[in-house]
Amino acid sequence: MRILVLGSGAREHAIILALRSERTEHEIFAAPGNAGIAQDAVVVALDADDPAAVTEYANGQHIDLVVIGPEAPLVAGVADALRERGIPVFGPGRAAAQLEGSKTFAKRIMDAAGVPTGRAVRAHTVDEVAAALDELGAPHVVKADGLAAGKGVIVTDDREAALAHAAQYLGPAPVLVEEYLGGPEVSLFFLSDGDHVLPLSPAQDYKRLRDGDEGPNTGGMGAYSPLPWLLEQFGGEDAFVDLVTTTIAEPVIHQLDAEGTPFIGLLYAGLVLTPQGVKVIEFNARFGDPETQVVLPRLVDPLSELLLAAASGHLEDFSRPAFAEATAVSVVLASEGYPSAPITGRLLTGLDAAAAVEGVHLAHAATGRSDEGVVATGGRVLNVVAVGTTFAESTSRAYSALAKIGLDGGQYRTDIAARVVED
Ligand code: AMP
Ligand code: GLY
């Protein structure tokens, strides 16, 4: 197949590596890509957010499947334009992508579908925010309604801080005051063709910058999969995945279909395992980053066939994807100053030595080439991904590989997957 992958992060690199690991050889194109992706795909200079440019390119190059990585092209209507031209695309249209972009839309769909989530109040003024905070109680959760790159949410016991956060985002659009959902968080992905869904294997990510879940929220500093502790609570991964498929993913997909906005692509359910049951914190309309980097290396079935089946409405012909028993861990290396003001342009060393560690590969996020070699071009620079039999093995492989990489001021967490490493 000739496959075009849109995006430039470690998630897109992970997708490309999964496509390349298949027995069938594909011709893979990436836009805009990065220095790591350039080693595994043909990088093309194309504005991934421009529906007309992407459609022209895909048409001219006889692309069989377009895979959209990030949310920006979805919101820009790239999937709609491709679908109109009859080009198979994995990624929802603009209307269905609101499931991620508009928290109000997502809550309405969940209510209509009877999907468990926290209570939420739309507040238009500071007084309404104050009343909602008092009604729902502490800890307080206030969210901006719209894409805010992870910065729109505050979770705090401090009522004044919650009010100040709300004031910052209040404007023509209201803010959402939400019930706090306490418990372990799980990310679970579903492939959808608009009607049928197939679940992938769950993962957990680490959103805070520093060890022990301290420091500011980030795009994600690491992840692991599978989640062995699901055994105690649910009797195993399959039982958990079945529950979320039937009570959350299928009702939401059917609701969107019934409203004339079918969701074709990746439904990302951000879940909290509360004492009252599994509840949805958020949906995303795309693969998660960094969770994809630990889910796809365990996928046994050919990714290209699953994505094409979803894109062309044939998912019902496929059975649930199989995953290897192996463990996978991903640790993100970030630039100094990330997330507020990352310092870029610094040289990376030791990449080949790191990738040579058994069971390890690198998924590049923000890397580019200079005369001296590979340099960091953004906040999250790359993921060191390790696969092993046990989590003790995969984490030790990941961290020994990380120790070989040089980046001045580079930051990473040292406790990724620590909770699942057997003594
Ligand atoms: P979001 O932007 O909705 O993904 O929220 C980012 C993070 O904030 C989530 O992953 C949670 O850790 C936290 N969070 C968001 N909403 C809630 C909530 N209702 N209760 C508890 N934590 C939340
Ligand atoms: N891992 C969080 C996200 O992709 O939004």
XYZ file of C-alpha atoms and ligand atoms in Angstrom:
451
model
C 0.000 0.000 0.000
C 1.004 3.605 -0.466
C 0.305 5.234 2.887
C 0.538 8.910 3.842
C 0.898 9.682 7.564
C 0.174 13.260 8.658
C 1.968 14.662 11.706
C 5.447 15.068 13.111
C 5.541 13.554 16.584
C 6.609 10.340 18.290
C 3.052 9.063 17.862
C 3.400 9.352 14.084
C 6.850 7.759 14.221
C 5.331 4.868 16.223
C 2.568 4.453 13.609
C 5.158 4.395 10.827
C 7.344 1.878 12.664
C 4.309 -0.374 13.185
C 3.490 -0.173 9.454
C 7.095 -0.998 8.639
C 7.151 -3.995 10.956
C 4.496 -5.768 8.862
C 5.342 -8.684 6.640
C 3.999 -6.767 3.655
C 6.167 -3.904 2.523
C 4.517 -0.507 2.141
C 5.562 2.761 0.607
C 5.218 5.243 3.419
C 5.105 9.021 3.074
C 5.058 11.460 5.992
C 4.204 15.144 6.246
C 5.820 17.050 7.788
C 7.724 14.330 9.730
C 10.954 14.828 11.693
C 14.576 13.654 11.593
C 13.706 10.205 12.965
C 10.714 9.710 10.691
C 12.951 10.637 7.731
C 14.860 7.380 8.320
C 11.684 5.305 8.018
C 9.503 7.137 5.481
C 9.682 9.539 2.563
C 9.237 12.957 4.141
C 7.275 15.395 2.006
C 7.000 19.162 2.355
C 3.252 19.504 2.657
C 1.060 21.545 4.974
C -0.734 18.764 6.870
C -3.439 21.214 7.991
C -4.381 22.289 4.461
C -7.273 20.130 3.159
C -6.778 21.110 -0.492
C -2.997 20.570 -0.446
C -3.268 17.166 1.246
C -6.021 16.021 -1.113
C -4.066 17.130 -4.197
C -0.968 15.346 -3.001
C -2.792 12.135 -2.063
C -4.612 12.093 -5.363
C -1.527 12.855 -7.446
C 0.596 10.268 -5.647
C -2.085 7.544 -5.785
C -2.126 7.209 -2.005
C -4.206 4.205 -0.853
C -4.651 5.339 2.749
C -4.110 8.566 4.679
C -3.565 8.266 8.441
C -4.084 11.472 10.419
C -1.987 11.656 13.609
C -2.713 14.965 15.397
C -5.983 16.812 16.015
C -5.167 19.970 14.042
C -5.757 18.468 10.564
C -8.991 16.883 11.821
C -10.290 20.224 13.028
C -9.158 21.838 9.764
C -11.367 19.414 7.802
C -8.611 17.408 6.106
C -10.487 14.107 6.551
C -13.682 15.613 5.086
C -11.846 16.809 1.976
C -10.142 13.445 1.418
C -13.381 11.525 1.892
C -15.139 13.773 -0.588
C -12.524 12.776 -3.168
C -12.989 9.101 -2.345
C -9.546 8.695 -0.759
C -9.599 6.308 2.239
C -8.646 8.219 5.391
C -8.259 7.109 8.988
C -9.450 10.083 11.030
C -12.831 11.675 11.705
C -14.301 14.643 9.904
C -14.508 18.052 11.490
C -17.972 17.479 12.974
C -17.158 14.203 14.743
C -13.752 15.531 15.865
C -15.626 17.943 18.108
C -15.739 15.039 20.507
C -12.214 16.169 21.378
C -12.367 19.851 20.516
C -15.530 20.787 22.385
C -16.045 19.520 25.908
C -19.657 20.719 25.747
C -20.258 18.611 22.630
C -18.597 15.582 24.275
C -20.734 15.906 27.414
C -23.907 16.179 25.344
C -23.051 13.055 23.340
C -22.242 11.169 26.538
C -25.504 12.215 28.158
C -27.481 11.208 25.073
C -25.657 7.860 24.911
C -25.993 7.173 28.632
C -22.232 6.984 29.115
C -20.885 7.434 32.672
C -18.945 10.657 33.187
C -18.597 13.324 35.862
C -21.257 15.975 36.338
C -20.413 19.232 34.614
C -21.816 22.753 34.804
C -21.350 25.370 32.096
C -20.583 28.697 33.730
C -20.639 32.021 31.873
C -19.623 34.404 34.662
C -17.371 34.360 37.721
C -20.478 34.249 39.918
C -21.772 31.196 38.091
C -18.354 29.575 38.454
C -18.372 30.276 42.203
C -21.841 28.774 42.586
C -20.832 25.662 40.616
C -17.648 25.219 42.672
C -19.693 25.283 45.852
C -22.301 22.940 44.469
C -19.836 20.308 43.232
C -17.367 20.680 46.128
C -13.600 20.185 46.360
C -11.325 19.101 44.756
C -12.312 21.604 42.091
C -12.004 20.947 38.360
C -12.301 23.842 35.896
C -11.822 23.418 32.150
C -11.653 25.718 29.180
C -14.000 24.563 26.423
C -11.882 23.985 23.363
C -8.427 22.888 22.386
C -6.010 24.282 24.968
C -3.102 21.856 24.511
C -3.501 20.390 27.989
C -3.248 23.786 29.656
C -6.964 24.454 29.942
C -7.562 22.265 32.993
C -6.980 22.947 36.665
C -7.539 20.421 39.438
C -7.130 22.041 42.840
C -8.406 22.183 46.429
C -7.874 25.949 46.365
C -11.154 27.694 45.555
C -9.400 30.997 44.787
C -7.044 29.310 42.324
C -10.012 27.638 40.618
C -11.766 31.012 40.306
C -8.636 32.697 38.955
C -8.191 29.925 36.378
C -11.817 30.294 35.294
C -11.442 34.075 34.974
C -8.489 33.552 32.644
C -10.595 31.523 30.191
C -14.015 33.139 30.569
C -14.965 35.178 27.565
C -17.541 34.741 24.861
C -17.303 31.005 25.592
C -18.226 29.582 28.992
C -15.970 27.375 31.133
C -16.865 23.950 32.472
C -16.856 23.234 36.187
C -16.676 19.477 36.681
C -17.154 16.940 39.394
C -13.777 15.571 40.502
C -13.227 11.963 39.458
C -10.707 10.202 41.703
C -8.933 6.952 40.872
C -6.356 5.443 38.518
C -6.472 6.768 34.943
C -6.454 4.466 31.934
C -6.217 5.269 28.229
C -8.074 2.884 25.962
C -8.137 3.229 22.163
C -10.813 2.003 19.762
C -10.676 1.722 15.996
C -14.012 2.747 14.514
C -15.462 2.630 11.010
C -18.391 4.780 12.083
C -20.480 1.800 13.142
C -18.285 -1.007 14.511
C -15.496 -0.657 17.032
C -12.448 -2.753 17.842
C -10.538 -2.106 21.063
C -6.754 -2.000 21.395
C -4.854 -2.801 24.601
C -4.994 -0.313 27.510
C -2.102 1.892 28.595
C -1.311 4.382 31.304
C 0.450 7.657 30.727
C 2.224 10.069 33.059
C 1.039 13.634 32.598
C 3.121 15.463 35.204
C 6.657 16.617 34.478
C 8.438 15.221 37.515
C 8.760 11.980 39.470
C 5.988 11.192 41.915
C 3.464 13.093 39.761
C 4.892 16.451 40.799
C 5.340 19.543 38.657
C 3.243 20.981 35.852
C 0.985 19.060 33.465
C 2.614 18.137 30.171
C 1.623 16.438 26.939
C 2.804 13.187 28.573
C 6.202 12.116 29.951
C 5.970 8.354 29.540
C 3.660 5.371 29.343
C 3.427 1.620 29.795
C 1.238 -1.202 28.558
C -0.376 -3.587 29.459
C -1.816 -2.812 32.908
C -1.298 -5.890 35.101
C -3.269 -4.372 37.994
C -6.510 -4.639 35.997
C -6.458 -8.298 37.062
C -7.349 -7.505 40.669
C -10.159 -5.080 39.915
C -11.725 -6.604 36.816
C -10.429 -10.150 36.592
C -8.157 -9.232 33.706
C -7.665 -6.988 30.716
C -10.274 -8.676 28.525
C -13.076 -8.212 31.051
C -12.147 -4.554 31.490
C -11.931 -3.958 27.739
C -15.290 -5.693 27.171
C -16.920 -3.493 29.792
C -15.598 -0.251 28.304
C -16.425 -1.377 24.759
C -20.068 -2.094 25.524
C -20.802 0.666 28.048
C -18.735 3.524 26.575
C -17.276 3.105 23.087
C -20.198 1.465 21.275
C -22.895 3.774 22.688
C -20.840 6.867 21.772
C -20.095 5.650 18.239
C -23.756 4.763 17.683
C -24.905 8.126 19.032
C -22.567 9.992 16.671
C -23.778 7.856 13.771
C -27.419 8.481 14.657
C -26.736 12.230 14.633
C -25.312 12.061 11.120
C -21.695 12.627 12.213
C -20.150 9.147 11.995
C -16.787 8.804 13.708
C -14.245 7.075 11.459
C -10.864 6.871 13.101
C -9.419 6.441 16.550
C -11.626 6.981 19.569
C -9.412 7.625 22.577
C -11.227 7.112 25.869
C -9.539 8.778 28.844
C -11.002 6.854 31.781
C -10.947 7.035 35.553
C -11.576 3.901 37.606
C -13.641 5.505 40.357
C -15.069 3.582 43.314
C -18.437 4.052 41.571
C -17.255 2.455 38.323
C -15.398 3.379 35.146
C -16.087 6.954 34.054
C -14.954 9.078 31.126
C -12.733 12.095 31.795
C -12.322 12.998 28.157
C -12.391 11.719 24.622
C -9.802 12.416 21.996
C -10.322 11.893 18.294
C -6.835 10.547 17.555
C -4.161 8.200 18.886
C -2.724 9.253 22.266
C 0.843 10.401 22.663
C 2.838 8.764 24.348
C 0.471 5.782 24.803
C 0.623 4.818 21.114
C 4.356 4.273 21.483
C 3.692 1.403 23.955
C 0.472 -0.001 22.476
C 1.529 -0.459 18.845
C 4.786 -2.367 19.490
C 2.635 -5.069 21.162
C 0.105 -5.255 18.309
C 0.310 -8.582 16.508
C -2.082 -7.953 13.585
C -1.051 -5.797 10.618
C -1.906 -2.183 11.486
C -2.381 -1.147 7.856
C -5.209 -3.679 7.341
C -7.031 -2.516 10.465
C -6.731 1.171 9.589
C -7.817 0.591 5.985
C -10.783 -1.509 7.153
C -11.855 1.300 9.487
C -11.368 3.923 6.777
C -13.424 1.957 4.268
C -16.204 0.697 6.555
C -15.213 -2.970 6.811
C -14.230 -3.335 10.444
C -16.925 -5.932 11.060
C -14.928 -8.404 8.954
C -12.108 -8.282 11.509
C -11.801 -9.866 14.923
C -10.422 -8.073 17.954
C -6.732 -7.270 17.404
C -4.286 -9.504 19.267
C -1.487 -8.196 21.467
C 1.764 -9.847 22.488
C 2.204 -10.872 26.125
C 5.288 -8.638 26.240
C 5.561 -5.462 28.318
C 6.320 -2.081 26.745
C 7.618 1.079 28.399
C 8.216 4.504 26.902
C 10.167 7.306 28.553
C 10.044 10.805 27.084
C 13.179 12.914 26.886
C 12.247 16.609 26.990
C 14.207 19.812 26.476
C 15.290 22.071 29.316
C 12.486 24.512 30.100
C 9.699 22.189 28.918
C 6.723 22.636 29.161
C 6.644 26.428 29.631
C 9.627 27.572 27.525
C 11.637 24.724 25.963
C 15.147 25.545 24.820
C 15.642 24.178 21.313
C 18.520 23.735 18.892
C 20.680 21.622 21.212
C 22.613 18.644 19.905
C 21.603 15.057 20.707
C 24.351 12.477 21.137
C 24.425 8.715 21.668
C 21.264 7.960 19.695
C 22.750 4.976 17.848
C 24.153 3.505 21.067
C 20.769 3.907 22.767
C 18.901 2.255 19.890
C 21.389 -0.642 19.970
C 20.275 -1.689 23.481
C 18.350 -4.965 23.230
C 14.592 -4.483 22.914
C 14.931 -0.700 22.499
C 13.962 1.658 19.709
C 13.598 5.408 19.504
C 10.447 7.235 18.477
C 11.379 10.784 17.503
C 9.137 13.703 18.431
C 10.855 17.061 17.901
C 14.125 16.424 16.114
C 15.786 17.979 13.125
C 19.097 17.809 11.315
C 21.868 20.388 11.566
C 25.430 20.297 10.230
C 26.576 18.770 13.503
C 23.927 16.054 13.678
C 20.467 15.572 15.168
C 19.189 18.483 17.261
C 16.149 19.054 19.475
C 13.550 21.268 17.833
C 10.850 21.358 20.509
C 9.704 20.393 24.006
C 9.202 16.649 23.888
C 12.234 15.516 21.890
C 12.000 11.754 21.637
C 10.712 8.601 23.307
C 12.936 5.748 24.341
C 10.694 2.708 23.892
C 11.640 -0.670 25.358
C 9.918 -4.021 25.032
C 10.702 -6.916 27.358
C 9.211 -10.003 28.925
C 8.673 -8.377 32.325
C 8.389 -4.722 33.310
C 11.654 -5.143 35.255
C 13.286 -6.010 31.949
C 11.652 -3.335 29.801
C 12.229 -0.514 32.288
C 15.851 -1.447 32.834
C 16.362 -1.551 29.056
C 14.698 1.855 28.606
C 16.717 3.549 31.314
C 20.026 2.015 30.275
C 19.376 3.307 26.755
C 18.453 6.760 28.062
C 21.729 6.924 29.971
C 23.561 6.747 26.624
C 21.797 9.819 25.209
C 23.279 13.263 25.690
C 21.138 16.431 25.633
C 22.202 19.468 27.647
C 19.518 20.244 30.223
C 17.430 17.265 29.067
C 14.691 16.158 31.461
C 12.992 12.812 31.956
C 11.112 10.997 34.683
C 12.869 8.126 36.422
C 9.702 6.456 37.730
C 7.887 5.414 34.544
C 6.237 2.004 35.136
C 7.900 1.807 38.578
C 4.597 0.754 40.131
C 4.387 -2.361 37.976
C 7.994 -3.487 38.291
C 7.960 -6.650 40.376
C 10.380 -6.687 43.325
P -8.220 16.867 30.020
O -7.686 18.097 29.364
O -9.693 16.833 30.113
O -7.608 15.650 29.411
O -7.643 16.820 31.500
C -6.262 16.674 31.742
C -6.042 15.947 33.053
O -6.669 16.642 34.142
C -6.669 14.554 33.093
O -5.882 13.569 32.532
C -6.849 14.359 34.587
O -5.633 13.937 35.181
C -7.196 15.721 35.076
N -8.659 15.857 35.110
C -9.450 16.359 34.143
N -10.755 16.304 34.495
C -10.800 15.746 35.721
C -11.860 15.407 36.620
N -13.145 15.655 36.331
N -11.524 14.824 37.786
C -10.242 14.579 38.098
N -9.196 14.883 37.297
C -9.457 15.457 36.122
N -1.592 11.219 26.308
C -2.507 12.275 26.271
C -2.954 12.664 24.933
O -2.529 12.139 23.919
O -3.785 13.555 24.854
